Coordinates of C-alpha atoms in Angstrom, one line a residue:
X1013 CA 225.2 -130.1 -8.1
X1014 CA 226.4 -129.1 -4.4
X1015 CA 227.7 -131.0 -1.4
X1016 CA 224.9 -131.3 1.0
X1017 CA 225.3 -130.2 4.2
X1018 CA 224.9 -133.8 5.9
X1019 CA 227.8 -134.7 3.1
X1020 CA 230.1 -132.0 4.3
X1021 CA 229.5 -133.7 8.1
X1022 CA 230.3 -136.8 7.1
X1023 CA 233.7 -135.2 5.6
X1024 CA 234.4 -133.6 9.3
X1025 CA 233.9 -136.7 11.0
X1026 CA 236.5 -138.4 8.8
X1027 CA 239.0 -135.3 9.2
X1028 CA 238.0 -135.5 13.6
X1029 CA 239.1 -138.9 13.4
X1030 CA 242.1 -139.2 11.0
X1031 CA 243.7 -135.8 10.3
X1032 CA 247.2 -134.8 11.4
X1033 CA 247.7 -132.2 14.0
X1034 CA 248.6 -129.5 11.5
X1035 CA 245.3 -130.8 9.0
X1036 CA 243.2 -130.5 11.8
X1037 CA 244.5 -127.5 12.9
X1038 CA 243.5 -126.6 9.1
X1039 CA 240.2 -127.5 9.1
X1040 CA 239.6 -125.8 12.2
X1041 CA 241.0 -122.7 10.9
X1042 CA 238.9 -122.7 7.6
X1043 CA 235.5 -124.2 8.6
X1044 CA 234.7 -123.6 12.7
X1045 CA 236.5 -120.3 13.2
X1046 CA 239.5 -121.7 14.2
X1047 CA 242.6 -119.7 14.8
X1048 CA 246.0 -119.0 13.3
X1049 CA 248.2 -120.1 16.0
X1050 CA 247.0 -123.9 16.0
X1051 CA 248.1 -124.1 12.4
X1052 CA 251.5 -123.0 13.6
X1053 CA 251.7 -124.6 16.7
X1054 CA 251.2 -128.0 14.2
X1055 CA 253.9 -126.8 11.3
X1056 CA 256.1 -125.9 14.3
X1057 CA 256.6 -129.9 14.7
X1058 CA 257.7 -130.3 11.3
X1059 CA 260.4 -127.3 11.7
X1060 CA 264.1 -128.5 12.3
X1061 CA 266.5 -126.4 14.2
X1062 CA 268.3 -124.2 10.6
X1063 CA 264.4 -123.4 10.0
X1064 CA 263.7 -125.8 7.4
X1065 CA 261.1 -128.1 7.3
X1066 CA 260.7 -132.0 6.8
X1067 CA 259.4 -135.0 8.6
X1068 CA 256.7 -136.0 5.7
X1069 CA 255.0 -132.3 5.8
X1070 CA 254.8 -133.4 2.0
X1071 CA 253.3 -137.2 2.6
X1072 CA 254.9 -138.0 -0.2
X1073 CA 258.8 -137.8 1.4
X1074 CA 259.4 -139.4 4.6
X1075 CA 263.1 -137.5 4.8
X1076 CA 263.4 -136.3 8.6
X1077 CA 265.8 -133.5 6.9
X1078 CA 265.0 -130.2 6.0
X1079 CA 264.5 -130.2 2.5
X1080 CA 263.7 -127.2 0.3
X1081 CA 260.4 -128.6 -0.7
X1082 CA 259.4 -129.3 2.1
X1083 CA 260.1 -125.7 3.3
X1084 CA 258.0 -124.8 0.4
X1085 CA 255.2 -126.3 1.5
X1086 CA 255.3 -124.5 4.8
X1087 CA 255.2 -121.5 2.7
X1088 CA 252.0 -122.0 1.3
X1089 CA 250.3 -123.3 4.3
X1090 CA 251.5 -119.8 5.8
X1091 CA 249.5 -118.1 2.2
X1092 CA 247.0 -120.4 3.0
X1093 CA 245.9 -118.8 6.3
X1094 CA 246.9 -115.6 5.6
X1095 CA 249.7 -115.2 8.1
X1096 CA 251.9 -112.1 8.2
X1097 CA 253.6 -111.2 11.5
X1098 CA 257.5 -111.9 9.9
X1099 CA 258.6 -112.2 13.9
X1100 CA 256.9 -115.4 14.3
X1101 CA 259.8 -118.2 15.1
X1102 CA 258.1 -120.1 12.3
X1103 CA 258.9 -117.1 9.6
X1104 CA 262.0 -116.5 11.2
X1105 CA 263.5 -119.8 11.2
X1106 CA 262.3 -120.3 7.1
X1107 CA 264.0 -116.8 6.3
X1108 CA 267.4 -118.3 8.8
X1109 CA 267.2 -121.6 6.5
X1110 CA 266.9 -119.6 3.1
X1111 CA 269.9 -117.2 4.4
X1112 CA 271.7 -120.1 4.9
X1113 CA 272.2 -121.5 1.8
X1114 CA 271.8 -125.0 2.3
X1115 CA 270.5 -127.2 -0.1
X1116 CA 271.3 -125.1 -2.8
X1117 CA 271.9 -125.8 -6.7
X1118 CA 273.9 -122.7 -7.2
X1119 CA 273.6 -119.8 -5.7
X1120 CA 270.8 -118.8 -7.0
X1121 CA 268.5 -121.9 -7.2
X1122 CA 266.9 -124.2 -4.7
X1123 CA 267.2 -127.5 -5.2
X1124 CA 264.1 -129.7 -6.3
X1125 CA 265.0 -132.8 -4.7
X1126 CA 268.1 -133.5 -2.1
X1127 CA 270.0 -136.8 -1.9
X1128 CA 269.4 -137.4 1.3
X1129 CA 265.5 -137.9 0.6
X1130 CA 266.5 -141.5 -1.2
X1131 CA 267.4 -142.8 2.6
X1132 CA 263.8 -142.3 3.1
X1133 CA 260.5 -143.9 2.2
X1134 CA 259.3 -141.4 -0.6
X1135 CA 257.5 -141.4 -3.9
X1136 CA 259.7 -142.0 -7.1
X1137 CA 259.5 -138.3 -8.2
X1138 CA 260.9 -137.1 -4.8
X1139 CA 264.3 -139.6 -5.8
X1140 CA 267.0 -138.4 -7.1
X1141 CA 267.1 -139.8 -10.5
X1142 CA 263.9 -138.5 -11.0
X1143 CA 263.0 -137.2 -14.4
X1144 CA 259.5 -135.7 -13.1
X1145 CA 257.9 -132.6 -14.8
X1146 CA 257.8 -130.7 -11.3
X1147 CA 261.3 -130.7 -11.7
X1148 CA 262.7 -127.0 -13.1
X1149 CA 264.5 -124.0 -11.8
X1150 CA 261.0 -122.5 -10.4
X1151 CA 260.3 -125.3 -8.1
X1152 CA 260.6 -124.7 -5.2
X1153 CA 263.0 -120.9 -6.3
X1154 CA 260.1 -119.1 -7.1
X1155 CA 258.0 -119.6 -3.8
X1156 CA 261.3 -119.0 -1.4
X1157 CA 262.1 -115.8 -3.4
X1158 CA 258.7 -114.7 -3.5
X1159 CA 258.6 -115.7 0.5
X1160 CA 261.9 -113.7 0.6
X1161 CA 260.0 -110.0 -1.0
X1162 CA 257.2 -110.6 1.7
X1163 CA 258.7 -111.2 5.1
X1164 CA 262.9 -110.3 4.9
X1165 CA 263.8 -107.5 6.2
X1166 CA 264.4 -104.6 3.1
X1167 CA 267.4 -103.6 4.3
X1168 CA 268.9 -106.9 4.3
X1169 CA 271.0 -108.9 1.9
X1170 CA 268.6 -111.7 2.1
X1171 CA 266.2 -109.3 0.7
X1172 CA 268.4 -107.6 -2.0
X1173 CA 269.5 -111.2 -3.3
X1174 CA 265.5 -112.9 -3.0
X1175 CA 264.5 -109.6 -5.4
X1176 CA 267.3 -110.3 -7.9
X1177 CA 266.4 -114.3 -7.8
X1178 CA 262.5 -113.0 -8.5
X1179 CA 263.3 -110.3 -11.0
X1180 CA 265.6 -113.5 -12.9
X1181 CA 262.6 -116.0 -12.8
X1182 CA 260.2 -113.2 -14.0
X1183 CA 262.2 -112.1 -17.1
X1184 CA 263.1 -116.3 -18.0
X1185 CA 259.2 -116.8 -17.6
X1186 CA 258.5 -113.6 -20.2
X1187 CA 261.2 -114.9 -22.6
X1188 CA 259.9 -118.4 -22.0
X1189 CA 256.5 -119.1 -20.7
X1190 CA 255.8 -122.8 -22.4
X1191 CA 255.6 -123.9 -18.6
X1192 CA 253.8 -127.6 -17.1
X1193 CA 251.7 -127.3 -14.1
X1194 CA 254.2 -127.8 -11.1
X1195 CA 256.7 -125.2 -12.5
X1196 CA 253.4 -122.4 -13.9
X1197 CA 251.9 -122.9 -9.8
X1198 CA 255.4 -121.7 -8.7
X1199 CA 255.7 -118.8 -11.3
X1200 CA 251.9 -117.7 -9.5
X1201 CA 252.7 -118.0 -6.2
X1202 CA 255.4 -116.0 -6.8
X1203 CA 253.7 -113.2 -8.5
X1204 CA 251.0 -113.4 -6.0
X1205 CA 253.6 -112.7 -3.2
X1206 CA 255.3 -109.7 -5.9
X1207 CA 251.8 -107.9 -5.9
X1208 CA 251.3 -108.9 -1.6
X1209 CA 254.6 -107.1 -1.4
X1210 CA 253.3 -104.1 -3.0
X1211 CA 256.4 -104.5 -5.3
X1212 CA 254.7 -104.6 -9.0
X1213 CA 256.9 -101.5 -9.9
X1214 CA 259.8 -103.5 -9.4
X1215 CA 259.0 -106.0 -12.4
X1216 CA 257.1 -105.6 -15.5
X1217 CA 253.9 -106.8 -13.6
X1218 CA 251.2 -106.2 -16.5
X1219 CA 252.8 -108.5 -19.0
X1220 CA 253.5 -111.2 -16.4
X1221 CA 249.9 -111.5 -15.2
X1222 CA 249.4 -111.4 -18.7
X1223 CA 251.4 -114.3 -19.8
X1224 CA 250.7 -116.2 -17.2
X1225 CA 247.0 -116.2 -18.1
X1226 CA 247.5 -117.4 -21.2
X1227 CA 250.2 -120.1 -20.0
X1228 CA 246.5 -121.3 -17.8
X1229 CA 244.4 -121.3 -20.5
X1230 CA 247.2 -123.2 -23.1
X1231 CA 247.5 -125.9 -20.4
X1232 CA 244.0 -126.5 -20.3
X1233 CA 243.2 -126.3 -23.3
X1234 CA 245.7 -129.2 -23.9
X1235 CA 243.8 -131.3 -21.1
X1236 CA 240.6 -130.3 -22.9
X1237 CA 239.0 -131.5 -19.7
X1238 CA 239.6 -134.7 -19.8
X1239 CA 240.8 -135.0 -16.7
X1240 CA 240.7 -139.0 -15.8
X1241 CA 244.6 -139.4 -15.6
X1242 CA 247.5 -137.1 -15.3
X1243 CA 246.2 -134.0 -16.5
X1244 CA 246.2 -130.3 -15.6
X1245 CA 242.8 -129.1 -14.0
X1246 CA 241.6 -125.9 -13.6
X1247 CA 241.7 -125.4 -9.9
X1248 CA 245.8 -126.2 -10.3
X1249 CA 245.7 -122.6 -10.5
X1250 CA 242.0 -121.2 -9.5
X1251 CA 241.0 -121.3 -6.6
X1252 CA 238.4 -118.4 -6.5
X1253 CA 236.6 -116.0 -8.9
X1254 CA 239.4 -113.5 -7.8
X1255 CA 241.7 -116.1 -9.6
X1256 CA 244.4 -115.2 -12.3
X1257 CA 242.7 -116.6 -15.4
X1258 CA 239.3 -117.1 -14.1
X1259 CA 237.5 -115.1 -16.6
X1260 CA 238.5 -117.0 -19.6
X1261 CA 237.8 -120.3 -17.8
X1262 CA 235.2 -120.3 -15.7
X1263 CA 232.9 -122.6 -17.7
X1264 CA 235.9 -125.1 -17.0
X1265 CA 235.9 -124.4 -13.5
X1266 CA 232.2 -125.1 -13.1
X1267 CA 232.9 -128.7 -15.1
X1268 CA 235.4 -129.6 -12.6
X1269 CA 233.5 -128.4 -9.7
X1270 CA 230.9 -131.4 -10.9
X1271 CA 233.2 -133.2 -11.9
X1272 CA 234.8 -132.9 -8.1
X1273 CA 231.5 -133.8 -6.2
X1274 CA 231.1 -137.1 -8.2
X1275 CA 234.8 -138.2 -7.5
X1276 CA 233.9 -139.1 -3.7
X1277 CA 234.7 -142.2 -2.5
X1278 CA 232.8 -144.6 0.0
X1279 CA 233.7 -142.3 2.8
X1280 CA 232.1 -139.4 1.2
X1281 CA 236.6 -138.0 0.4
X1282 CA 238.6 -138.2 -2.3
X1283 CA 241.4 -140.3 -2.5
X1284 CA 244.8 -139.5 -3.9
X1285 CA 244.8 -140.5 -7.6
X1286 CA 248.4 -141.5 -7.4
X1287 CA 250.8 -144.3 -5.9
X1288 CA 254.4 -144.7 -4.9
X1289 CA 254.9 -148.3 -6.7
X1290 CA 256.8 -148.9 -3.5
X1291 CA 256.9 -148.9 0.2
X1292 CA 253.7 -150.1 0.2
X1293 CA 252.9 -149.6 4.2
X1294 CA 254.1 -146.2 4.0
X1295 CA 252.4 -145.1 1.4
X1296 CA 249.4 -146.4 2.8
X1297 CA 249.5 -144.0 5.7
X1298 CA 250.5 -141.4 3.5
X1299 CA 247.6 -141.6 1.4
X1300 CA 245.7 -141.3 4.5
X1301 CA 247.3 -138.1 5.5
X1302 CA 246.2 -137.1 1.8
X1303 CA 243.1 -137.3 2.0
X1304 CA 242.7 -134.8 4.6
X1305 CA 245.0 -132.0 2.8
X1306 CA 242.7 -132.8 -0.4
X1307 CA 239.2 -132.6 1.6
X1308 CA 240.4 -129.2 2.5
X1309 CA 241.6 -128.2 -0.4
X1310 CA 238.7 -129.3 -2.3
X1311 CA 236.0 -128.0 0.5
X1312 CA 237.8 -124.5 -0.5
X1313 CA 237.2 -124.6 -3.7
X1314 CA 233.5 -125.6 -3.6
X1315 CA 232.9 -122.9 -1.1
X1316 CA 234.8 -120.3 -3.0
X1317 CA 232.3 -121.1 -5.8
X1318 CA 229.2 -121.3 -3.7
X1319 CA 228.8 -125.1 -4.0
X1320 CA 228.1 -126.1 -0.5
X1321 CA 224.9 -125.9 1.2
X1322 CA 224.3 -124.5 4.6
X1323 CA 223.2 -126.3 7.2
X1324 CA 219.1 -125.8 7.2
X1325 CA 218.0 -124.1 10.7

């Protein structure tokens, strides 16, 4: 089963008519040879003056604040695109932010959630109180440091003290690996940024690849692929056959690829599979922004895996 190249139209109309200036900035980028500095120029509006990021980048928090998280998620629409050039204001004023030390647990740990988040229309996980399994010491820590080893300067202290925050998370992860999905995606990006940063030598790189393949395939293996409520899927964690811990899985990979196509709602997207319980209105034009980020998303994956068809000449 593939998308159809009149279905993958009717997705771009939607995204043309509803998408955020960053999203569509996004799709532009990925699908009609779009450029880099659109996706910027839209994350830029999300950027406070200390260089962090809020304003509902993350639909699901409405805090005007910069908030680690949502600093995070800049981060990995940066990976997303590929960008690099570590003079850009938008790098800059993330690595100013991490310098800073604001919003800190310790002095070694990002906070999850901040306080100032419950002033806000936001989903119950982003509170607080919030007992969610996103919640541990690698999320967001692992994606700053690992932000940290590809763009600070080496000769800095921001540098020195993001390497010593890494080499800390890598050697917990070895002596404890059992991780859920939000906290195994962090430990991943972070190793993916280790091994951008040419700096495998500086950790025992072999055995965390290692571990953290097996960590994928456990999880899975526990959601057997049954994946009709809150359950780990492949593509937390695959997004291509270049993938840590596609070999073992890709038979699971092309079930969820299926199982992806028939998901499409009305509208030929997919909705968000969750709810806030609250703020109703809100949420309602959050799950719109949604369903942009996951069309995109999801239009990766299938044409990372060959799974949409060309538009017939």
């Amino acid at each position: 089963m593939n998308l159809t190249y009149p279905e993958f139209r009717q997705i771009r109309q939607w995204v043309y008519r509803n998408a955020r200036p960053v999203d569509f900035a996004r799709w532009q980028f990925h699908f009609e040879d779009g450029g880099q500095e659109a996706v910027l120029k839209g994350l830029a509006a999300f950027q406070n003056e200390d260089g962090g990021f809020g304003h509902a980048l993350e639909a699901d928090s409405w805090n005007p604040n910069s908030v680690p998280m949502q600093t995070a998620n800049a981060v990995e629409v940066l990976h997303e695109i590929g960008f690099k050039d570590r003079n850009h204001p938008v790098i800059e004023g993330i690595l100013r932010y991490l310098d800073s030390g604001a919003d800190m647990d310790d002095a070694d740990t990002w906070k999850n959630v901040v306080e100032s988040s419950n002033d806000y229309p936001h989903a119950p996980w982003w509170h607080s109180d919030s007992q969610s399994t996103s919640r541990s010491i690698y999320n967001p820590t692992a994606i700053m440091a690992g932000f940290i080893l590809e763009n600070a300067d080496r000769e800095s202290a921001l540098y020195s003290h993001g390497l010593q925050i890494a080499k800390n998370l890598a050697a917990l992860f070895l002596r404890e690996p059992d991780l859920m999905m939000h906290p195994l995606i962090c430990v991943l990006t972070m190793i993916k940024s280790i091994e951008t940063a040419g700096l495998q030598d500086e950790f025992d790189y072999a055995a965390l690849t290692e571990t953290a393949n097996r960590q994928i395939k456990d999880l899975l293996d526990r959601s057997a692929g049954d994946w009709s409520g809150y359950s780990t899927r492949p593509s937390a964690f695959i997004h291509s056959p270049q993938s840590l811990g596609y070999e073992q899985n890709a038979a699971l990979v092309d079930k969820e690829l299926d199982y992806l196509l028939s998901l499409r709602n009305e509208e030929g997207l997919w909705d968000p599979n969750w709810s806030w319980g609250d703020y109703e209105l809100e949420f309602a034009l959050s799950a719109n922004w949604w369903k942009s980020h996951i069309a995109i998303r999801n239009l990766l994956l299938l044409q990372a895996f060959g799974r949409i068809e060309a538009e017939q000449a």
